[in-house]
Amino acid sequence: VFFKVLGVDLLVGQIAVFAFSLVFAVFMYLLLRFDYSRLVSVCGVSMAVLAPSLFEFFNSIMREIPAISLMTFVAWLYRYTVKSKVNASKYRTWLALAFASALALYTKQTAAVVLLAVVADICVNKRESLRIGQSWAGLGLFVVLVVTLVIFTFTYGKSNLEQSVGENTRLIMQNYHGPSRWSLEGWMYYVDVAWHELSLVLLVGLVGGAITVFFVPHFFRRNLFAIAWL
């Protein structure tokens, strides 16, 4: 859209990434405000924006920042929808959630991780949402919007699927034989890179949260949405 309106130029790409960065910061703040004070929310946004992994993408013209921004918007819209008490607005919010979710998927298919978090939270904490017609109307709209993307992905994106969930690691880097994706070595890769991709404060918080799951009753269920998204 940015290139269509402003023309294809490096500066336009940078403007687009900056715009989505603002979207990310705003909706991350609003998302945190559901549970925390203004000060804590500002600190949370600051830590996220300054994390090495995100900071690198803020300076790159790629789809990662737009996708993460839309995922954050979907997360906020979901929390807003399930907290809404007015039936008249339920249809609008569920349909908006469906449209936003589809838009996130069309931006980058890996945005599906936030949708898995939504499904997990609904099944465990918000089962009453399954008993109202508005949520099913939203699901129907979502299916209609993404069916074309699903067909396209399974028809022309087989290499991408193999790269994401398959065993052929040559598709990632030519002539590179990496560890099996589902092996312990493959999963330990994420532990190794976490030290470089996240700030020390975020790592300490992540470890603290993981420990809390085992010692504080109901912590896992209460924070299932955030944990599943991670």
PDB file of C-alpha atoms in Angstrom:
ATOM      1  CA  VAL A   1       0.000   0.000   0.000  1.00  0.00           C
ATOM      2  CA  PHE A   2       2.827   2.400   0.893  1.00  0.00           C
ATOM      3  CA  PHE A   3       4.623   1.700  -2.386  1.00  0.00           C
ATOM      4  CA  LYS A   4       1.367   2.017  -4.331  1.00  0.00           C
ATOM      5  CA  VAL A   5       0.586   5.425  -2.848  1.00  0.00           C
ATOM      6  CA  LEU A   6       4.059   6.932  -2.435  1.00  0.00           C
ATOM      7  CA  GLY A   7       6.028   5.046  -5.063  1.00  0.00           C
ATOM      8  CA  VAL A   8       8.709   2.370  -4.860  1.00  0.00           C
ATOM      9  CA  ASP A   9      11.618   3.902  -2.992  1.00  0.00           C
ATOM     10  CA  LEU A  10      13.931   2.992  -0.119  1.00  0.00           C
ATOM     11  CA  LEU A  11      12.673   5.943   1.923  1.00  0.00           C
ATOM     12  CA  VAL A  12       9.064   4.823   1.468  1.00  0.00           C
ATOM     13  CA  GLY A  13       9.989   1.372   2.774  1.00  0.00           C
ATOM     14  CA  GLN A  14      11.608   2.952   5.819  1.00  0.00           C
ATOM     15  CA  ILE A  15       8.528   5.105   6.399  1.00  0.00           C
ATOM     16  CA  ALA A  16       6.329   1.995   6.235  1.00  0.00           C
ATOM     17  CA  VAL A  17       8.461   0.135   8.791  1.00  0.00           C
ATOM     18  CA  PHE A  18       8.448   3.200  11.064  1.00  0.00           C
ATOM     19  CA  ALA A  19       4.652   3.466  10.817  1.00  0.00           C
ATOM     20  CA  PHE A  20       4.202  -0.189  11.757  1.00  0.00           C
ATOM     21  CA  SER A  21       6.713   0.273  14.583  1.00  0.00           C
ATOM     22  CA  LEU A  22       4.445   2.947  16.040  1.00  0.00           C
ATOM     23  CA  VAL A  23       1.461   0.619  15.670  1.00  0.00           C
ATOM     24  CA  PHE A  24       3.391  -2.057  17.552  1.00  0.00           C
ATOM     25  CA  ALA A  25       4.349   0.315  20.384  1.00  0.00           C
ATOM     26  CA  VAL A  26       0.831   1.726  20.782  1.00  0.00           C
ATOM     27  CA  PHE A  27      -0.994  -1.606  20.860  1.00  0.00           C
ATOM     28  CA  MET A  28       1.659  -3.295  22.986  1.00  0.00           C
ATOM     29  CA  TYR A  29       1.086  -0.522  25.534  1.00  0.00           C
ATOM     30  CA  LEU A  30      -2.711  -0.927  25.325  1.00  0.00           C
ATOM     31  CA  LEU A  31      -2.352  -4.693  25.616  1.00  0.00           C
ATOM     32  CA  LEU A  32      -0.238  -4.402  28.758  1.00  0.00           C
ATOM     33  CA  ARG A  33      -2.694  -1.888  30.242  1.00  0.00           C
ATOM     34  CA  PHE A  34      -5.268  -4.658  30.596  1.00  0.00           C
ATOM     35  CA  ASP A  35      -3.199  -6.042  33.465  1.00  0.00           C
ATOM     36  CA  TYR A  36      -0.626  -3.454  34.527  1.00  0.00           C
ATOM     37  CA  SER A  37      -0.195   0.193  35.481  1.00  0.00           C
ATOM     38  CA  ARG A  38       0.845   2.928  33.053  1.00  0.00           C
ATOM     39  CA  LEU A  39       4.419   2.887  34.339  1.00  0.00           C
ATOM     40  CA  VAL A  40       4.812  -0.875  34.037  1.00  0.00           C
ATOM     41  CA  SER A  41       3.243  -0.810  30.573  1.00  0.00           C
ATOM     42  CA  VAL A  42       5.633   1.909  29.372  1.00  0.00           C
ATOM     43  CA  CYS A  43       8.579  -0.071  30.741  1.00  0.00           C
ATOM     44  CA  GLY A  44       7.300  -3.212  29.014  1.00  0.00           C
ATOM     45  CA  VAL A  45       7.028  -1.449  25.663  1.00  0.00           C
ATOM     46  CA  SER A  46      10.497   0.033  26.107  1.00  0.00           C
ATOM     47  CA  MET A  47      12.030  -3.370  26.783  1.00  0.00           C
ATOM     48  CA  ALA A  48      10.279  -4.879  23.775  1.00  0.00           C
ATOM     49  CA  VAL A  49      11.323  -2.094  21.402  1.00  0.00           C
ATOM     50  CA  LEU A  50      14.929  -2.173  22.605  1.00  0.00           C
ATOM     51  CA  ALA A  51      15.269  -5.961  22.460  1.00  0.00           C
ATOM     52  CA  PRO A  52      18.162  -6.747  20.052  1.00  0.00           C
ATOM     53  CA  SER A  53      16.043  -9.017  17.841  1.00  0.00           C
ATOM     54  CA  LEU A  54      13.294  -6.422  17.293  1.00  0.00           C
ATOM     55  CA  PHE A  55      15.657  -3.471  17.133  1.00  0.00           C
ATOM     56  CA  GLU A  56      17.412  -5.111  14.176  1.00  0.00           C
ATOM     57  CA  PHE A  57      14.133  -5.549  12.314  1.00  0.00           C
ATOM     58  CA  PHE A  58      13.167  -1.939  12.993  1.00  0.00           C
ATOM     59  CA  ASN A  59      16.119  -1.035  10.771  1.00  0.00           C
ATOM     60  CA  SER A  60      15.295  -3.536   8.026  1.00  0.00           C
ATOM     61  CA  ILE A  61      12.717  -3.369   5.257  1.00  0.00           C
ATOM     62  CA  MET A  62      11.110  -6.746   5.750  1.00  0.00           C
ATOM     63  CA  ARG A  63       7.681  -8.063   6.699  1.00  0.00           C
ATOM     64  CA  GLU A  64       8.615  -8.984  10.260  1.00  0.00           C
ATOM     65  CA  ILE A  65       7.689  -5.645  11.848  1.00  0.00           C
ATOM     66  CA  PRO A  66       4.359  -5.314   9.980  1.00  0.00           C
ATOM     67  CA  ALA A  67       3.511  -8.900  10.956  1.00  0.00           C
ATOM     68  CA  ILE A  68       4.473  -8.416  14.617  1.00  0.00           C
ATOM     69  CA  SER A  69       2.537  -5.146  14.720  1.00  0.00           C
ATOM     70  CA  LEU A  70      -0.605  -6.797  13.371  1.00  0.00           C
ATOM     71  CA  MET A  71      -0.166  -9.728  15.747  1.00  0.00           C
ATOM     72  CA  THR A  72      -0.036  -7.264  18.638  1.00  0.00           C
ATOM     73  CA  PHE A  73      -3.162  -5.554  17.328  1.00  0.00           C
ATOM     74  CA  VAL A  74      -4.930  -8.933  17.082  1.00  0.00           C
ATOM     75  CA  ALA A  75      -3.886  -9.754  20.657  1.00  0.00           C
ATOM     76  CA  TRP A  76      -5.222  -6.428  21.941  1.00  0.00           C
ATOM     77  CA  LEU A  77      -8.448  -6.752  19.953  1.00  0.00           C
ATOM     78  CA  TYR A  78      -9.003 -10.259  21.299  1.00  0.00           C
ATOM     79  CA  ARG A  79      -8.543  -9.132  24.909  1.00  0.00           C
ATOM     80  CA  TYR A  80     -10.855  -6.168  24.250  1.00  0.00           C
ATOM     81  CA  THR A  81     -13.473  -8.435  22.644  1.00  0.00           C
ATOM     82  CA  VAL A  82     -13.674 -10.964  25.455  1.00  0.00           C
ATOM     83  CA  LYS A  83     -13.858  -8.164  28.048  1.00  0.00           C
ATOM     84  CA  SER A  84     -16.648  -6.340  26.222  1.00  0.00           C
ATOM     85  CA  LYS A  85     -19.976  -6.510  28.089  1.00  0.00           C
ATOM     86  CA  VAL A  86     -22.225  -4.824  25.525  1.00  0.00           C
ATOM     87  CA  ASN A  87     -23.923  -7.362  23.256  1.00  0.00           C
ATOM     88  CA  ALA A  88     -24.562  -4.760  20.560  1.00  0.00           C
ATOM     89  CA  SER A  89     -20.818  -4.290  20.095  1.00  0.00           C
ATOM     90  CA  LYS A  90     -19.977  -7.987  20.194  1.00  0.00           C
ATOM     91  CA  TYR A  91     -20.666  -8.555  16.514  1.00  0.00           C
ATOM     92  CA  ARG A  92     -18.504  -5.598  15.523  1.00  0.00           C
ATOM     93  CA  THR A  93     -15.588  -6.661  17.690  1.00  0.00           C
ATOM     94  CA  TRP A  94     -15.661 -10.346  16.711  1.00  0.00           C
ATOM     95  CA  LEU A  95     -15.924  -9.450  13.016  1.00  0.00           C
ATOM     96  CA  ALA A  96     -13.125  -6.902  13.411  1.00  0.00           C
ATOM     97  CA  LEU A  97     -11.020  -9.582  15.130  1.00  0.00           C
ATOM     98  CA  ALA A  98     -11.652 -11.934  12.212  1.00  0.00           C
ATOM     99  CA  PHE A  99     -10.645  -9.301   9.667  1.00  0.00           C
ATOM    100  CA  ALA A 100      -7.526  -8.294  11.624  1.00  0.00           C
ATOM    101  CA  SER A 101      -6.496 -11.938  12.010  1.00  0.00           C
ATOM    102  CA  ALA A 102      -6.839 -12.538   8.284  1.00  0.00           C
ATOM    103  CA  LEU A 103      -4.874  -9.367   7.540  1.00  0.00           C
ATOM    104  CA  ALA A 104      -2.063 -10.553   9.834  1.00  0.00           C
ATOM    105  CA  LEU A 105      -1.939 -13.920   8.051  1.00  0.00           C
ATOM    106  CA  TYR A 106      -1.836 -12.308   4.624  1.00  0.00           C
ATOM    107  CA  THR A 107       1.053 -10.150   5.826  1.00  0.00           C
ATOM    108  CA  LYS A 108       3.060 -13.187   6.963  1.00  0.00           C
ATOM    109  CA  GLN A 109       1.730 -16.688   7.573  1.00  0.00           C
ATOM    110  CA  THR A 110       3.818 -17.127  10.717  1.00  0.00           C
ATOM    111  CA  ALA A 111       1.398 -14.680  12.386  1.00  0.00           C
ATOM    112  CA  ALA A 112      -0.692 -17.814  12.949  1.00  0.00           C
ATOM    113  CA  VAL A 113       1.105 -18.245  16.294  1.00  0.00           C
ATOM    114  CA  VAL A 114      -0.998 -15.503  17.888  1.00  0.00           C
ATOM    115  CA  LEU A 115      -4.151 -17.184  16.564  1.00  0.00           C
ATOM    116  CA  LEU A 116      -3.092 -20.429  18.245  1.00  0.00           C
ATOM    117  CA  ALA A 117      -2.797 -18.445  21.483  1.00  0.00           C
ATOM    118  CA  VAL A 118      -6.316 -17.069  20.950  1.00  0.00           C
ATOM    119  CA  VAL A 119      -7.715 -20.574  20.400  1.00  0.00           C
ATOM    120  CA  ALA A 120      -5.897 -21.935  23.469  1.00  0.00           C
ATOM    121  CA  ASP A 121      -7.168 -19.130  25.705  1.00  0.00           C
ATOM    122  CA  ILE A 122     -10.746 -19.485  24.462  1.00  0.00           C
ATOM    123  CA  CYS A 123     -10.745 -23.254  25.030  1.00  0.00           C
ATOM    124  CA  VAL A 124      -9.338 -22.957  28.567  1.00  0.00           C
ATOM    125  CA  ASN A 125     -10.406 -19.576  29.974  1.00  0.00           C
ATOM    126  CA  LYS A 126     -13.159 -18.176  27.761  1.00  0.00           C
ATOM    127  CA  ARG A 127     -15.353 -21.141  26.940  1.00  0.00           C
ATOM    128  CA  GLU A 128     -18.441 -18.977  27.218  1.00  0.00           C
ATOM    129  CA  SER A 129     -17.343 -17.379  23.948  1.00  0.00           C
ATOM    130  CA  LEU A 130     -18.080 -20.688  22.232  1.00  0.00           C
ATOM    131  CA  ARG A 131     -21.731 -20.393  23.239  1.00  0.00           C
ATOM    132  CA  ILE A 132     -22.478 -17.074  21.530  1.00  0.00           C
ATOM    133  CA  GLY A 133     -23.343 -16.580  17.883  1.00  0.00           C
ATOM    134  CA  GLN A 134     -21.097 -13.540  17.485  1.00  0.00           C
ATOM    135  CA  SER A 135     -17.908 -15.576  17.884  1.00  0.00           C
ATOM    136  CA  TRP A 136     -19.060 -18.139  15.320  1.00  0.00           C
ATOM    137  CA  ALA A 137     -19.949 -15.347  12.911  1.00  0.00           C
ATOM    138  CA  GLY A 138     -16.401 -14.038  13.326  1.00  0.00           C
ATOM    139  CA  LEU A 139     -14.993 -17.512  12.713  1.00  0.00           C
ATOM    140  CA  GLY A 140     -17.086 -17.844   9.554  1.00  0.00           C
ATOM    141  CA  LEU A 141     -15.819 -14.529   8.222  1.00  0.00           C
ATOM    142  CA  PHE A 142     -12.240 -15.508   9.043  1.00  0.00           C
ATOM    143  CA  VAL A 143     -12.557 -18.794   7.124  1.00  0.00           C
ATOM    144  CA  VAL A 144     -13.994 -17.014   4.089  1.00  0.00           C
ATOM    145  CA  LEU A 145     -11.178 -14.459   4.133  1.00  0.00           C
ATOM    146  CA  VAL A 146      -8.283 -16.924   4.464  1.00  0.00           C
ATOM    147  CA  VAL A 147      -9.463 -19.817   2.288  1.00  0.00           C
ATOM    148  CA  THR A 148      -7.727 -18.292  -0.735  1.00  0.00           C
ATOM    149  CA  LEU A 149      -4.477 -17.912   1.201  1.00  0.00           C
ATOM    150  CA  VAL A 150      -4.656 -21.528   2.404  1.00  0.00           C
ATOM    151  CA  ILE A 151      -5.189 -22.844  -1.118  1.00  0.00           C
ATOM    152  CA  PHE A 152      -2.380 -20.663  -2.463  1.00  0.00           C
ATOM    153  CA  THR A 153       0.029 -21.720   0.303  1.00  0.00           C
ATOM    154  CA  PHE A 154      -0.554 -25.451  -0.115  1.00  0.00           C
ATOM    155  CA  THR A 155      -0.381 -25.140  -3.891  1.00  0.00           C
ATOM    156  CA  TYR A 156       2.606 -22.850  -4.400  1.00  0.00           C
ATOM    157  CA  GLY A 157       4.231 -22.670  -0.985  1.00  0.00           C
ATOM    158  CA  LYS A 158       5.241 -26.281  -0.400  1.00  0.00           C
ATOM    159  CA  SER A 159       8.883 -25.311   0.002  1.00  0.00           C
ATOM    160  CA  ASN A 160       7.910 -22.725   2.610  1.00  0.00           C
ATOM    161  CA  LEU A 161       5.902 -25.315   4.533  1.00  0.00           C
ATOM    162  CA  GLU A 162       8.787 -27.761   4.398  1.00  0.00           C
ATOM    163  CA  GLN A 163      11.109 -25.036   5.616  1.00  0.00           C
ATOM    164  CA  SER A 164       8.783 -24.186   8.512  1.00  0.00           C
ATOM    165  CA  VAL A 165       7.730 -27.599   9.797  1.00  0.00           C
ATOM    166  CA  GLY A 166       9.503 -30.186   7.620  1.00  0.00           C
ATOM    167  CA  GLU A 167      12.787 -32.037   7.912  1.00  0.00           C
ATOM    168  CA  ASN A 168      14.531 -30.842   4.751  1.00  0.00           C
ATOM    169  CA  THR A 169      16.949 -28.299   6.232  1.00  0.00           C
ATOM    170  CA  ARG A 170      18.587 -27.784   2.834  1.00  0.00           C
ATOM    171  CA  LEU A 171      15.646 -25.548   1.967  1.00  0.00           C
ATOM    172  CA  ILE A 172      16.807 -23.106   4.631  1.00  0.00           C
ATOM    173  CA  MET A 173      20.416 -22.800   3.479  1.00  0.00           C
ATOM    174  CA  GLN A 174      21.700 -24.529   0.383  1.00  0.00           C
ATOM    175  CA  ASN A 175      24.161 -27.356   1.128  1.00  0.00           C
ATOM    176  CA  TYR A 176      23.700 -26.820   4.883  1.00  0.00           C
ATOM    177  CA  HIS A 177      22.729 -29.900   6.862  1.00  0.00           C
ATOM    178  CA  GLY A 178      21.266 -28.669  10.122  1.00  0.00           C
ATOM    179  CA  PRO A 179      19.963 -30.775  13.014  1.00  0.00           C
ATOM    180  CA  SER A 180      16.604 -32.476  12.792  1.00  0.00           C
ATOM    181  CA  ARG A 181      13.867 -29.937  13.431  1.00  0.00           C
ATOM    182  CA  TRP A 182      12.207 -32.057  16.102  1.00  0.00           C
ATOM    183  CA  SER A 183      15.410 -33.170  17.821  1.00  0.00           C
ATOM    184  CA  LEU A 184      16.670 -31.901  21.182  1.00  0.00           C
ATOM    185  CA  GLU A 185      19.588 -30.260  19.372  1.00  0.00           C
ATOM    186  CA  GLY A 186      17.186 -28.443  17.073  1.00  0.00           C
ATOM    187  CA  TRP A 187      15.088 -27.068  19.939  1.00  0.00           C
ATOM    188  CA  MET A 188      18.134 -26.109  22.022  1.00  0.00           C
ATOM    189  CA  TYR A 189      19.033 -23.735  19.193  1.00  0.00           C
ATOM    190  CA  TYR A 190      16.416 -21.302  20.476  1.00  0.00           C
ATOM    191  CA  VAL A 191      17.905 -21.431  23.974  1.00  0.00           C
ATOM    192  CA  ASP A 192      21.320 -20.623  22.541  1.00  0.00           C
ATOM    193  CA  VAL A 193      20.188 -17.635  20.476  1.00  0.00           C
ATOM    194  CA  ALA A 194      17.955 -16.232  23.239  1.00  0.00           C
ATOM    195  CA  TRP A 195      21.032 -14.703  24.897  1.00  0.00           C
ATOM    196  CA  HIS A 196      21.709 -12.712  21.743  1.00  0.00           C
ATOM    197  CA  GLU A 197      18.145 -11.926  20.660  1.00  0.00           C
ATOM    198  CA  LEU A 198      16.680 -10.726  23.982  1.00  0.00           C
ATOM    199  CA  SER A 199      17.830  -8.186  26.520  1.00  0.00           C
ATOM    200  CA  LEU A 200      19.073  -9.322  29.934  1.00  0.00           C
ATOM    201  CA  VAL A 201      15.989  -7.873  31.647  1.00  0.00           C
ATOM    202  CA  LEU A 202      13.651  -9.800  29.350  1.00  0.00           C
ATOM    203  CA  LEU A 203      15.614 -13.001  29.896  1.00  0.00           C
ATOM    204  CA  VAL A 204      15.445 -12.620  33.672  1.00  0.00           C
ATOM    205  CA  GLY A 205      11.692 -11.995  33.424  1.00  0.00           C
ATOM    206  CA  LEU A 206      11.252 -15.007  31.161  1.00  0.00           C
ATOM    207  CA  VAL A 207      13.145 -17.314  33.518  1.00  0.00           C
ATOM    208  CA  GLY A 208      11.265 -15.895  36.504  1.00  0.00           C
ATOM    209  CA  GLY A 209       7.942 -16.481  34.782  1.00  0.00           C
ATOM    210  CA  ALA A 210       8.898 -20.056  33.905  1.00  0.00           C
ATOM    211  CA  ILE A 211       9.766 -20.755  37.559  1.00  0.00           C
ATOM    212  CA  THR A 212       6.555 -19.104  38.769  1.00  0.00           C
ATOM    213  CA  VAL A 213       4.475 -21.502  36.655  1.00  0.00           C
ATOM    214  CA  PHE A 214       5.523 -24.370  38.923  1.00  0.00           C
ATOM    215  CA  PHE A 215       5.095 -22.622  42.274  1.00  0.00           C
ATOM    216  CA  VAL A 216       2.113 -20.250  41.961  1.00  0.00           C
ATOM    217  CA  PRO A 217      -1.320 -21.888  41.629  1.00  0.00           C
ATOM    218  CA  HIS A 218      -3.344 -20.882  38.562  1.00  0.00           C
ATOM    219  CA  PHE A 219      -0.483 -18.731  37.201  1.00  0.00           C
ATOM    220  CA  PHE A 220      -0.249 -20.826  34.036  1.00  0.00           C
ATOM    221  CA  ARG A 221      -3.969 -20.759  33.345  1.00  0.00           C
ATOM    222  CA  ARG A 222      -4.314 -17.056  34.137  1.00  0.00           C
ATOM    223  CA  ASN A 223      -1.476 -16.181  31.757  1.00  0.00           C
ATOM    224  CA  LEU A 224      -2.128 -18.875  29.167  1.00  0.00           C
ATOM    225  CA  PHE A 225      -2.684 -16.398  26.339  1.00  0.00           C
ATOM    226  CA  ALA A 226       0.711 -14.726  26.801  1.00  0.00           C
ATOM    227  CA  ILE A 227       2.506 -18.033  27.402  1.00  0.00           C
ATOM    228  CA  ALA A 228       0.962 -19.657  24.310  1.00  0.00           C
ATOM    229  CA  TRP A 229       1.894 -16.628  22.222  1.00  0.00           C
ATOM    230  CA  LEU A 230       5.514 -16.931  23.369  1.00  0.00           C
TER     231      LEU A 230
END
